[in-house]
Tab-separated table of C-alpha atoms in Angstrom:
chain	number	residue	atom	x	y	z
I	12	UNK	CA	91.808	104.140	101.784
I	13	UNK	CA	88.182	103.998	100.713
I	14	UNK	CA	85.270	106.068	101.992
I	15	UNK	CA	83.882	103.132	103.962
I	16	UNK	CA	87.207	102.587	105.697
I	17	UNK	CA	88.307	99.381	103.960
I	18	UNK	CA	91.897	99.381	102.716
I	19	UNK	CA	92.567	98.014	99.242
I	20	UNK	CA	95.775	95.952	99.402
I	21	UNK	CA	97.694	94.778	96.375
I	22	UNK	CA	98.018	91.057	95.720
I	23	UNK	CA	101.518	90.868	97.197
I	24	UNK	CA	100.583	92.267	100.596
I	25	UNK	CA	96.946	91.246	101.068
I	26	UNK	CA	97.764	87.918	102.692
I	27	UNK	CA	100.326	89.444	105.026
I	28	UNK	CA	97.952	92.144	106.235
I	29	UNK	CA	95.287	89.510	106.715
I	30	UNK	CA	97.670	87.691	109.066
I	31	UNK	CA	98.018	90.930	111.009
I	32	UNK	CA	94.199	91.180	111.052
I	33	UNK	CA	94.347	94.550	109.303
I	34	UNK	CA	91.397	95.010	106.952
I	35	UNK	CA	90.034	98.468	107.759
I	36	UNK	CA	91.505	101.835	108.611
I	37	UNK	CA	90.356	101.212	112.168
I	38	UNK	CA	92.398	97.990	112.271
I	39	UNK	CA	95.419	99.879	110.973
I	40	UNK	CA	95.118	102.603	113.600
I	41	UNK	CA	94.923	99.980	116.335
I	42	UNK	CA	98.027	98.147	115.145
I	43	UNK	CA	100.127	99.709	117.894
I	44	UNK	CA	103.940	99.715	118.033
I	45	UNK	CA	105.758	97.120	120.111
I	46	UNK	CA	108.337	99.760	121.056
I	47	UNK	CA	109.753	103.117	119.976
I	48	UNK	CA	113.247	104.101	118.910
I	49	UNK	CA	114.549	107.526	119.821
I	50	UNK	CA	115.878	108.858	116.533
I	51	UNK	CA	116.141	112.432	117.742
I	52	UNK	CA	119.640	111.671	118.983
I	53	UNK	CA	121.393	108.380	118.319
I	54	UNK	CA	123.501	106.483	120.833
I	55	UNK	CA	127.239	106.988	120.949
I	56	UNK	CA	129.199	104.722	118.661
I	57	UNK	CA	130.378	101.773	120.785
I	58	UNK	CA	134.043	101.425	121.658
I	59	UNK	CA	133.458	98.097	123.382
I	60	UNK	CA	130.757	95.591	124.312
I	61	UNK	CA	127.527	96.938	125.806
I	62	UNK	CA	125.117	95.445	128.326
I	63	UNK	CA	122.072	96.654	126.404
I	64	UNK	CA	120.956	97.290	122.795
I	65	UNK	CA	121.693	100.655	121.205
I	66	UNK	CA	120.378	102.577	118.194
I	67	UNK	CA	122.914	103.839	115.634
I	68	UNK	CA	122.925	105.737	112.344
I	69	UNK	CA	125.632	104.156	110.179
I	70	UNK	CA	127.028	103.852	106.671
I	71	UNK	CA	128.072	100.541	105.120
I	72	UNK	CA	131.696	100.492	103.956
I	73	UNK	CA	132.207	96.793	103.198
I	74	UNK	CA	130.089	93.655	102.653
I	75	UNK	CA	131.227	90.037	102.576
I	76	UNK	CA	129.606	86.622	102.453
I	77	UNK	CA	131.637	84.083	104.439
I	78	UNK	CA	131.701	80.466	105.544
I	79	UNK	CA	132.399	79.568	109.162
I	80	UNK	CA	132.835	76.335	111.048
I	81	UNK	CA	130.620	73.373	110.175
I	82	UNK	CA	129.793	74.980	106.851
I	83	UNK	CA	127.840	77.842	108.422
I	84	UNK	CA	127.311	80.630	105.940
I	85	UNK	CA	127.067	84.165	107.217
I	86	UNK	CA	127.022	87.707	105.915
I	87	UNK	CA	129.046	90.581	107.345
I	88	UNK	CA	128.598	94.307	106.819
I	89	UNK	CA	131.210	96.709	108.148
I	90	UNK	CA	129.764	100.062	109.201
I	91	UNK	CA	131.021	103.445	110.395
I	92	UNK	CA	129.136	106.511	111.675
I	93	UNK	CA	126.987	107.957	108.895
I	94	UNK	CA	128.070	111.218	107.304
I	95	UNK	CA	126.260	114.124	108.910
I	96	UNK	CA	125.618	112.257	112.147
I	97	UNK	CA	127.040	113.555	115.417
I	98	UNK	CA	128.544	110.153	116.277
I	99	UNK	CA	132.253	109.501	116.421
I	100	UNK	CA	133.913	106.121	116.453
I	101	UNK	CA	135.676	103.357	114.606
I	102	UNK	CA	134.032	100.611	112.605
I	103	UNK	CA	131.849	97.804	113.857
I	104	UNK	CA	130.744	94.616	112.098
I	105	UNK	CA	127.155	93.467	111.645
I	106	UNK	CA	126.639	89.716	111.215
I	107	UNK	CA	123.756	87.563	110.040
I	108	UNK	CA	123.961	83.757	110.107
I	109	UNK	CA	122.061	81.542	107.652
I	110	UNK	CA	120.089	84.466	106.251
I	111	UNK	CA	121.212	84.579	102.630
I	112	UNK	CA	118.602	87.160	101.648
I	113	UNK	CA	120.296	89.850	103.772
I	114	UNK	CA	123.173	90.162	101.287
I	115	UNK	CA	120.622	91.088	98.621
I	116	UNK	CA	119.351	93.963	100.765
I	117	UNK	CA	122.510	95.637	102.055
I	118	UNK	CA	125.319	97.001	99.909
I	119	UNK	CA	128.257	99.391	100.258
I	120	UNK	CA	127.116	103.001	100.520
I	121	UNK	CA	123.794	102.245	102.189
I	122	UNK	CA	122.914	104.258	105.278
I	123	UNK	CA	121.207	102.241	107.986
I	124	UNK	CA	119.474	102.832	111.249
I	125	UNK	CA	120.181	99.758	113.329
I	126	UNK	CA	119.241	98.459	116.748
I	127	UNK	CA	121.213	95.746	118.500
I	128	UNK	CA	123.652	94.848	121.256
I	129	UNK	CA	127.400	95.257	120.606
I	130	UNK	CA	129.670	92.470	121.838
I	131	UNK	CA	133.356	91.594	121.635
I	132	UNK	CA	134.421	88.993	119.081
I	133	UNK	CA	138.198	88.670	119.039
I	134	UNK	CA	139.501	92.153	118.340
I	135	UNK	CA	136.281	93.306	116.738
I	136	UNK	CA	133.064	94.832	118.021
I	137	UNK	CA	130.149	93.031	116.390
I	138	UNK	CA	126.364	93.113	116.480
I	139	UNK	CA	124.656	89.871	115.529
I	140	UNK	CA	121.279	89.950	113.768
I	141	UNK	CA	120.488	93.635	114.430
I	142	UNK	CA	117.139	95.132	113.527
I	143	UNK	CA	117.834	97.547	110.691
I	144	UNK	CA	116.304	99.871	108.140
I	145	UNK	CA	117.863	101.255	104.996
I	146	UNK	CA	117.432	105.019	105.157
I	147	UNK	CA	117.284	106.833	101.835
I	148	UNK	CA	117.457	110.552	101.105
I	149	UNK	CA	113.738	111.021	100.434
I	150	UNK	CA	113.039	114.066	102.573
I	151	UNK	CA	109.295	113.775	101.915
I	152	UNK	CA	109.297	110.633	104.064
I	153	UNK	CA	111.802	111.810	106.673
I	154	UNK	CA	109.127	112.814	109.178
I	155	UNK	CA	107.847	109.242	109.374
I	156	UNK	CA	111.242	107.614	109.899
I	157	UNK	CA	113.787	110.041	111.371
I	158	UNK	CA	114.248	112.914	113.808
I	159	UNK	CA	111.674	111.847	116.392
I	160	UNK	CA	110.438	108.921	118.485
I	161	UNK	CA	109.810	106.325	115.789
I	162	UNK	CA	107.320	103.435	116.117
I	163	UNK	CA	108.545	99.864	115.619
I	164	UNK	CA	105.605	97.627	114.699
I	165	UNK	CA	104.912	93.896	114.991
I	166	UNK	CA	105.434	92.316	111.566
I	167	UNK	CA	104.793	89.115	109.641
I	168	UNK	CA	106.533	87.690	106.582
I	169	UNK	CA	105.696	89.830	103.557
I	170	UNK	CA	105.597	93.187	105.338
I	171	UNK	CA	108.642	95.228	106.317
I	172	UNK	CA	108.895	97.966	108.871
I	173	UNK	CA	109.413	101.030	106.714
I	174	UNK	CA	106.472	100.613	104.278
I	175	UNK	CA	104.102	99.791	107.139
I	176	UNK	CA	105.233	102.840	109.085
I	177	UNK	CA	104.869	105.007	105.981
I	178	UNK	CA	101.304	103.786	105.493
I	179	UNK	CA	100.265	104.406	109.099
I	180	UNK	CA	101.924	107.825	109.115
I	181	UNK	CA	100.181	108.776	105.864
I	182	UNK	CA	96.773	107.678	107.172
I	183	UNK	CA	97.272	109.633	110.409
I	184	UNK	CA	98.185	112.702	108.353
I	185	UNK	CA	95.069	112.387	106.186
I	186	UNK	CA	92.595	111.860	109.024
I	187	UNK	CA	91.262	114.718	111.121
I	188	UNK	CA	90.441	114.184	114.788
I	189	UNK	CA	86.789	114.277	113.774
I	190	UNK	CA	87.365	111.199	111.594
I	191	UNK	CA	88.357	109.225	114.701
I	192	UNK	CA	85.160	108.942	116.768
I	193	UNK	CA	85.058	108.604	120.533
I	194	UNK	CA	83.984	105.162	121.708
I	195	UNK	CA	83.734	105.829	125.416
I	196	UNK	CA	80.533	107.401	126.791
I	197	UNK	CA	81.347	110.844	128.238
I	198	UNK	CA	80.357	109.804	131.763
I	199	UNK	CA	82.598	106.705	131.564
I	200	UNK	CA	85.675	108.342	130.091
I	201	UNK	CA	88.137	109.592	132.704
I	202	UNK	CA	90.844	109.355	130.052
I	203	UNK	CA	93.319	112.264	129.988
I	204	UNK	CA	93.235	112.363	126.175
I	205	UNK	CA	90.587	112.120	123.504
I	206	UNK	CA	90.585	108.934	121.448
I	207	UNK	CA	92.164	110.720	118.483
I	208	UNK	CA	94.901	112.184	120.679
I	209	UNK	CA	95.546	108.807	122.301
I	210	UNK	CA	95.872	107.006	118.956
I	211	UNK	CA	98.194	109.628	117.499
I	212	UNK	CA	100.326	109.530	120.651
I	213	UNK	CA	100.485	105.729	120.677
I	214	UNK	CA	102.069	105.857	117.228
I	215	UNK	CA	104.060	109.103	117.357
I	216	UNK	CA	104.556	110.385	120.909
I	217	UNK	CA	106.390	113.592	121.726
I	218	UNK	CA	107.977	111.907	124.747
I	219	UNK	CA	108.240	108.351	126.042
I	220	UNK	CA	106.248	109.355	129.135
I	221	UNK	CA	103.348	110.426	126.903
I	222	UNK	CA	102.864	106.824	125.784
I	223	UNK	CA	101.789	105.730	129.258
I	224	UNK	CA	99.006	108.318	129.358
I	225	UNK	CA	97.899	107.351	125.847
I	226	UNK	CA	97.666	103.665	126.826
I	227	UNK	CA	94.903	104.502	129.285
I	228	UNK	CA	92.377	105.057	126.504
I	229	UNK	CA	92.568	101.584	124.879
I	230	UNK	CA	92.662	100.085	128.380
I	231	UNK	CA	89.442	101.899	129.248
I	232	UNK	CA	87.934	100.821	125.925
I	233	UNK	CA	88.730	97.208	126.708
I	234	UNK	CA	87.274	97.401	130.213
I	235	UNK	CA	84.014	98.940	128.977
I	236	UNK	CA	83.441	96.625	125.998
I	237	UNK	CA	80.714	94.618	127.768
I	238	UNK	CA	78.790	97.840	128.392
I	239	UNK	CA	79.365	99.114	124.818
I	240	UNK	CA	78.103	95.970	123.054
């Protein structure tokens, strides 16, 4: 991050960030999550199909590339509750169809955080095409990815969730509230939070309810743009 607020991307990611319209630190701060995952406590390991998606902390115990009907190629990863988690349960199977690159990412022994909807397939419980992240043991990065309400960001090809979250978390850690100026005139504000507080909460809220209060600031910014120009 440079002093004038322009971020220097490497050649591999510059085009992808350009697609996300992220050029400056300000752009990065306003790249808000599309949702949050509660990684303070994970969902119970499913014993059957569910009517809604769940978030699990799992360990991969088996991986196989298979061929189905009509020559469809798919990749399966069998997972169980991760060691150290408070989940109990049997195994479930994750499946990806026609996505050969997935088998290069996931291997036996990996710990994943995954988000998807369990369903019944024969005698097995499966989750097709779950969102997932490989979670390593780097405790220096744990605060950005585990143990709290975690932001899930819009992405484009060339950028994955974990590095983007790490970058935004690092920038938020480096900036003081004074580095994030107020845009609303004092007499027009009416927002329950300062701009710095709202931005930090939009990315890393303490509670899900706090997000709604934080959203008021960018909404007020948008409504006052004609007066601010």
